[in-house]
PDB file of C-alpha atoms and ligand atoms in Angstrom:
ATOM      1  CA  MET A 268       0.000   0.000   0.000  1.00  0.00           C
ATOM      2  CA  SER A 269       1.612   3.206  -1.191  1.00  0.00           C
ATOM      3  CA  ASP A 270       0.298   5.440   1.608  1.00  0.00           C
ATOM      4  CA  CYS A 271       1.033   3.068   4.500  1.00  0.00           C
ATOM      5  CA  LEU A 272       3.694   4.224   6.974  1.00  0.00           C
ATOM      6  CA  PHE A 273       4.927   0.733   7.849  1.00  0.00           C
ATOM      7  CA  CYS A 274       4.981  -0.370   4.193  1.00  0.00           C
ATOM      8  CA  LYS A 275       7.265   2.618   3.588  1.00  0.00           C
ATOM      9  CA  ILE A 276       9.490   1.576   6.499  1.00  0.00           C
ATOM     10  CA  ALA A 277       9.544  -2.001   5.146  1.00  0.00           C
ATOM     11  CA  ALA A 278      10.550  -0.649   1.726  1.00  0.00           C
ATOM     12  CA  GLY A 279      13.308   1.494   3.261  1.00  0.00           C
ATOM     13  CA  GLU A 280      11.613   4.708   2.099  1.00  0.00           C
ATOM     14  CA  ILE A 281      11.292   5.976   5.696  1.00  0.00           C
ATOM     15  CA  PRO A 282      14.196   5.358   8.075  1.00  0.00           C
ATOM     16  CA  ALA A 283      13.803   3.166  11.131  1.00  0.00           C
ATOM     17  CA  ASP A 284      16.119   1.683  13.749  1.00  0.00           C
ATOM     18  CA  VAL A 285      15.963  -1.886  12.447  1.00  0.00           C
ATOM     19  CA  VAL A 286      17.062  -4.678  14.789  1.00  0.00           C
ATOM     20  CA  TYR A 287      16.095  -7.696  12.673  1.00  0.00           C
ATOM     21  CA  GLN A 288      14.802  -8.512   9.230  1.00  0.00           C
ATOM     22  CA  ASP A 289      14.435 -11.379   6.812  1.00  0.00           C
ATOM     23  CA  ASP A 290      12.414 -11.824   3.651  1.00  0.00           C
ATOM     24  CA  GLU A 291       9.076 -11.879   5.537  1.00  0.00           C
ATOM     25  CA  VAL A 292       9.318  -9.762   8.680  1.00  0.00           C
ATOM     26  CA  LEU A 293      10.977  -6.602   9.982  1.00  0.00           C
ATOM     27  CA  ALA A 294      11.607  -5.523  13.580  1.00  0.00           C
ATOM     28  CA  PHE A 295      12.443  -1.929  14.488  1.00  0.00           C
ATOM     29  CA  ARG A 296      12.417   0.353  17.521  1.00  0.00           C
ATOM     30  CA  ASP A 297       9.176   2.176  18.322  1.00  0.00           C
ATOM     31  CA  LEU A 298       9.482   5.959  17.922  1.00  0.00           C
ATOM     32  CA  GLY A 299       7.632   6.519  21.210  1.00  0.00           C
ATOM     33  CA  PRO A 300       8.959   3.781  23.482  1.00  0.00           C
ATOM     34  CA  GLN A 301       6.712   2.684  26.367  1.00  0.00           C
ATOM     35  CA  ALA A 302       9.429   0.537  27.963  1.00  0.00           C
ATOM     36  CA  PRO A 303      13.261   0.469  27.940  1.00  0.00           C
ATOM     37  CA  LEU A 304      12.965  -1.993  25.049  1.00  0.00           C
ATOM     38  CA  HIS A 305      10.025  -1.351  22.711  1.00  0.00           C
ATOM     39  CA  LEU A 306      10.115  -2.938  19.271  1.00  0.00           C
ATOM     40  CA  LEU A 307       7.540  -3.312  16.537  1.00  0.00           C
ATOM     41  CA  ILE A 308       7.553  -6.524  14.522  1.00  0.00           C
ATOM     42  CA  ILE A 309       5.718  -6.340  11.216  1.00  0.00           C
ATOM     43  CA  PRO A 310       5.085  -8.557   8.216  1.00  0.00           C
ATOM     44  CA  LYS A 311       6.720  -6.926   5.185  1.00  0.00           C
ATOM     45  CA  ARG A 312       3.555  -7.721   3.255  1.00  0.00           C
ATOM     46  CA  HIS A 313       0.683  -5.371   4.044  1.00  0.00           C
ATOM     47  CA  ILE A 314      -2.055  -6.756   6.309  1.00  0.00           C
ATOM     48  CA  SER A 315      -4.152  -3.944   7.852  1.00  0.00           C
ATOM     49  CA  SER A 316      -5.035  -5.598  11.151  1.00  0.00           C
ATOM     50  CA  LEU A 317      -5.828  -8.938  12.765  1.00  0.00           C
ATOM     51  CA  ASN A 318      -9.307  -8.552  11.252  1.00  0.00           C
ATOM     52  CA  GLU A 319      -7.868  -8.807   7.743  1.00  0.00           C
ATOM     53  CA  MET A 320      -5.959 -12.037   8.418  1.00  0.00           C
ATOM     54  CA  THR A 321      -6.783 -14.988   6.202  1.00  0.00           C
ATOM     55  CA  GLU A 322      -5.892 -18.661   6.479  1.00  0.00           C
ATOM     56  CA  ALA A 323      -3.066 -17.951   4.042  1.00  0.00           C
ATOM     57  CA  ASP A 324      -1.516 -15.582   6.612  1.00  0.00           C
ATOM     58  CA  GLN A 325      -1.300 -18.149   9.428  1.00  0.00           C
ATOM     59  CA  GLN A 326       2.392 -18.904   9.028  1.00  0.00           C
ATOM     60  CA  LEU A 327       3.311 -15.247   8.659  1.00  0.00           C
ATOM     61  CA  VAL A 328       1.310 -14.068  11.665  1.00  0.00           C
ATOM     62  CA  GLY A 329       2.703 -16.919  13.758  1.00  0.00           C
ATOM     63  CA  LYS A 330       6.164 -15.842  12.710  1.00  0.00           C
ATOM     64  CA  LEU A 331       5.643 -12.487  14.441  1.00  0.00           C
ATOM     65  CA  SER A 332       5.515 -14.322  17.804  1.00  0.00           C
ATOM     66  CA  LEU A 333       8.439 -16.575  16.956  1.00  0.00           C
ATOM     67  CA  THR A 334      10.480 -13.543  15.897  1.00  0.00           C
ATOM     68  CA  ALA A 335       9.578 -11.716  19.109  1.00  0.00           C
ATOM     69  CA  ALA A 336      10.767 -14.676  21.182  1.00  0.00           C
ATOM     70  CA  LYS A 337      14.013 -14.967  19.220  1.00  0.00           C
ATOM     71  CA  ILE A 338      14.763 -11.243  19.525  1.00  0.00           C
ATOM     72  CA  ALA A 339      13.935 -11.294  23.246  1.00  0.00           C
ATOM     73  CA  ASP A 340      16.422 -14.126  23.652  1.00  0.00           C
ATOM     74  CA  GLU A 341      19.105 -12.386  21.603  1.00  0.00           C
ATOM     75  CA  LEU A 342      18.674  -9.115  23.507  1.00  0.00           C
ATOM     76  CA  GLY A 343      18.806 -10.901  26.864  1.00  0.00           C
ATOM     77  CA  VAL A 344      15.294 -10.173  28.126  1.00  0.00           C
ATOM     78  CA  ALA A 345      13.714 -13.609  27.610  1.00  0.00           C
ATOM     79  CA  GLU A 346      14.411 -14.957  31.070  1.00  0.00           C
ATOM     80  CA  ASP A 347      13.243 -11.850  32.952  1.00  0.00           C
ATOM     81  CA  GLY A 348      10.211 -11.679  30.688  1.00  0.00           C
ATOM     82  CA  TYR A 349       8.517  -9.395  28.238  1.00  0.00           C
ATOM     83  CA  ARG A 350       5.118  -8.564  26.796  1.00  0.00           C
ATOM     84  CA  THR A 351       3.823  -8.841  23.250  1.00  0.00           C
ATOM     85  CA  VAL A 352       0.748  -6.862  22.249  1.00  0.00           C
ATOM     86  CA  VAL A 353      -1.257  -6.610  19.043  1.00  0.00           C
ATOM     87  CA  ASN A 354      -3.791  -3.779  19.095  1.00  0.00           C
ATOM     88  CA  CYS A 355      -6.763  -4.165  16.738  1.00  0.00           C
ATOM     89  CA  ASN A 356      -8.864  -1.254  15.500  1.00  0.00           C
ATOM     90  CA  ALA A 357     -10.013   1.800  17.436  1.00  0.00           C
ATOM     91  CA  ALA A 358     -11.159   0.240  20.703  1.00  0.00           C
ATOM     92  CA  GLY A 359      -8.038  -1.907  20.760  1.00  0.00           C
ATOM     93  CA  GLY A 360      -5.846   1.191  20.504  1.00  0.00           C
ATOM     94  CA  GLN A 361      -4.523   0.582  16.985  1.00  0.00           C
ATOM     95  CA  THR A 362      -3.222   3.769  15.367  1.00  0.00           C
ATOM     96  CA  VAL A 363      -1.154   2.416  12.454  1.00  0.00           C
ATOM     97  CA  PHE A 364      -3.163   0.149  10.168  1.00  0.00           C
ATOM     98  CA  HIS A 365      -0.420  -2.239   9.131  1.00  0.00           C
ATOM     99  CA  LEU A 366      -0.375  -5.286  11.393  1.00  0.00           C
ATOM    100  CA  HIS A 367       2.361  -5.058  14.027  1.00  0.00           C
ATOM    101  CA  MET A 368       3.314  -6.813  17.227  1.00  0.00           C
ATOM    102  CA  HIS A 369       4.715  -4.708  20.054  1.00  0.00           C
ATOM    103  CA  LEU A 370       7.555  -6.279  22.039  1.00  0.00           C
ATOM    104  CA  LEU A 371       7.963  -4.529  25.382  1.00  0.00           C
ATOM    105  CA  ALA A 372      10.619  -5.359  27.960  1.00  0.00           C
ATOM    106  CA  GLY A 373      13.002  -3.928  30.508  1.00  0.00           C
ATOM    107  CA  ARG A 374      10.481  -2.994  33.199  1.00  0.00           C
ATOM    108  CA  GLN A 375       7.769  -4.693  35.246  1.00  0.00           C
ATOM    109  CA  MET A 376       4.540  -4.799  33.251  1.00  0.00           C
ATOM    110  CA  THR A 377       1.238  -4.276  35.031  1.00  0.00           C
ATOM    111  CA  TRP A 378      -2.154  -5.889  34.567  1.00  0.00           C
ATOM    112  CA  PRO A 379      -4.743  -4.982  33.483  1.00  0.00           C
ATOM    113  CA  PRO A 380      -3.287  -2.899  30.644  1.00  0.00           C
ATOM    114  CA  GLY A 381      -4.730   0.567  30.113  1.00  0.00           C
TER     115      GLY A 381
HETATM  116  P1  5GP B 117      -0.466   0.990  17.594  1.00  0.00           P
HETATM  117  O1  5GP B 117      -0.995   2.119  18.459  1.00  0.00           O
HETATM  118  O2  5GP B 117      -1.056   1.069  16.196  1.00  0.00           O
HETATM  119  O3  5GP B 117      -0.627  -0.367  18.206  1.00  0.00           O
HETATM  120  O4  5GP B 117       1.086   1.199  17.489  1.00  0.00           O
HETATM  121  C1  5GP B 117       1.683   2.062  16.581  1.00  0.00           C
HETATM  122  C2  5GP B 117       3.046   2.354  17.109  1.00  0.00           C
HETATM  123  O5  5GP B 117       3.814   2.907  16.055  1.00  0.00           O
HETATM  124  C3  5GP B 117       3.084   3.371  18.256  1.00  0.00           C
HETATM  125  O6  5GP B 117       3.642   2.753  19.402  1.00  0.00           O
HETATM  126  C4  5GP B 117       3.934   4.514  17.713  1.00  0.00           C
HETATM  127  O7  5GP B 117       4.794   5.056  18.699  1.00  0.00           O
HETATM  128  C5  5GP B 117       4.703   3.859  16.593  1.00  0.00           C
HETATM  129  N1  5GP B 117       5.055   4.725  15.499  1.00  0.00           N
HETATM  130  C6  5GP B 117       4.238   5.628  14.863  1.00  0.00           C
HETATM  131  N2  5GP B 117       4.889   6.218  13.855  1.00  0.00           N
HETATM  132  C7  5GP B 117       6.146   5.683  13.829  1.00  0.00           C
HETATM  133  C8  5GP B 117       7.287   5.892  12.992  1.00  0.00           C
HETATM  134  O8  5GP B 117       7.276   6.681  12.054  1.00  0.00           O
HETATM  135  N3  5GP B 117       8.402   5.152  13.285  1.00  0.00           N
HETATM  136  C9  5GP B 117       8.440   4.253  14.311  1.00  0.00           C
HETATM  137  N4  5GP B 117       9.591   3.586  14.512  1.00  0.00           N
HETATM  138  N5  5GP B 117       7.372   4.037  15.113  1.00  0.00           N
HETATM  139  C10 5GP B 117       6.252   4.735  14.879  1.00  0.00           C
HETATM  140 ZN1   ZN B 118       1.363  -1.427   5.073  1.00  0.00          ZN
END
């Protein structure tokens, strides 16, 4: 999608602090971090939200979690723990409509989330 912020980041048209990428996914630092470590993990292919997932996206969406776990391990936060969050649509707090998984770590998370 030509007017999608995260598609532009995936295409390298807008700079981002990238920590991991392969042919399917990209992980980069959130511009407004809510924890000492706050990454966004996105599929390079545009999917607007969890609502737009299809059966064909199962592997790709699952890979977001696997990538989060691998990055958490590599950055040394896996044992202490971390939180992954996917916000969906307005009531879920989604503001960028390209599917992304937040990876938050480096502080004690609270429950329930706001
Ligand atoms: P959402 O609210 O949709 O779940 O999360 C969107 C996230 O994208 C927010 O945490 C916000 O700080 C982050 N964000 C918005 N614009 C940019 C940007 O241009 N670059 C980066 N790295 N993060 C962004
Ligand atoms: Zn997009």
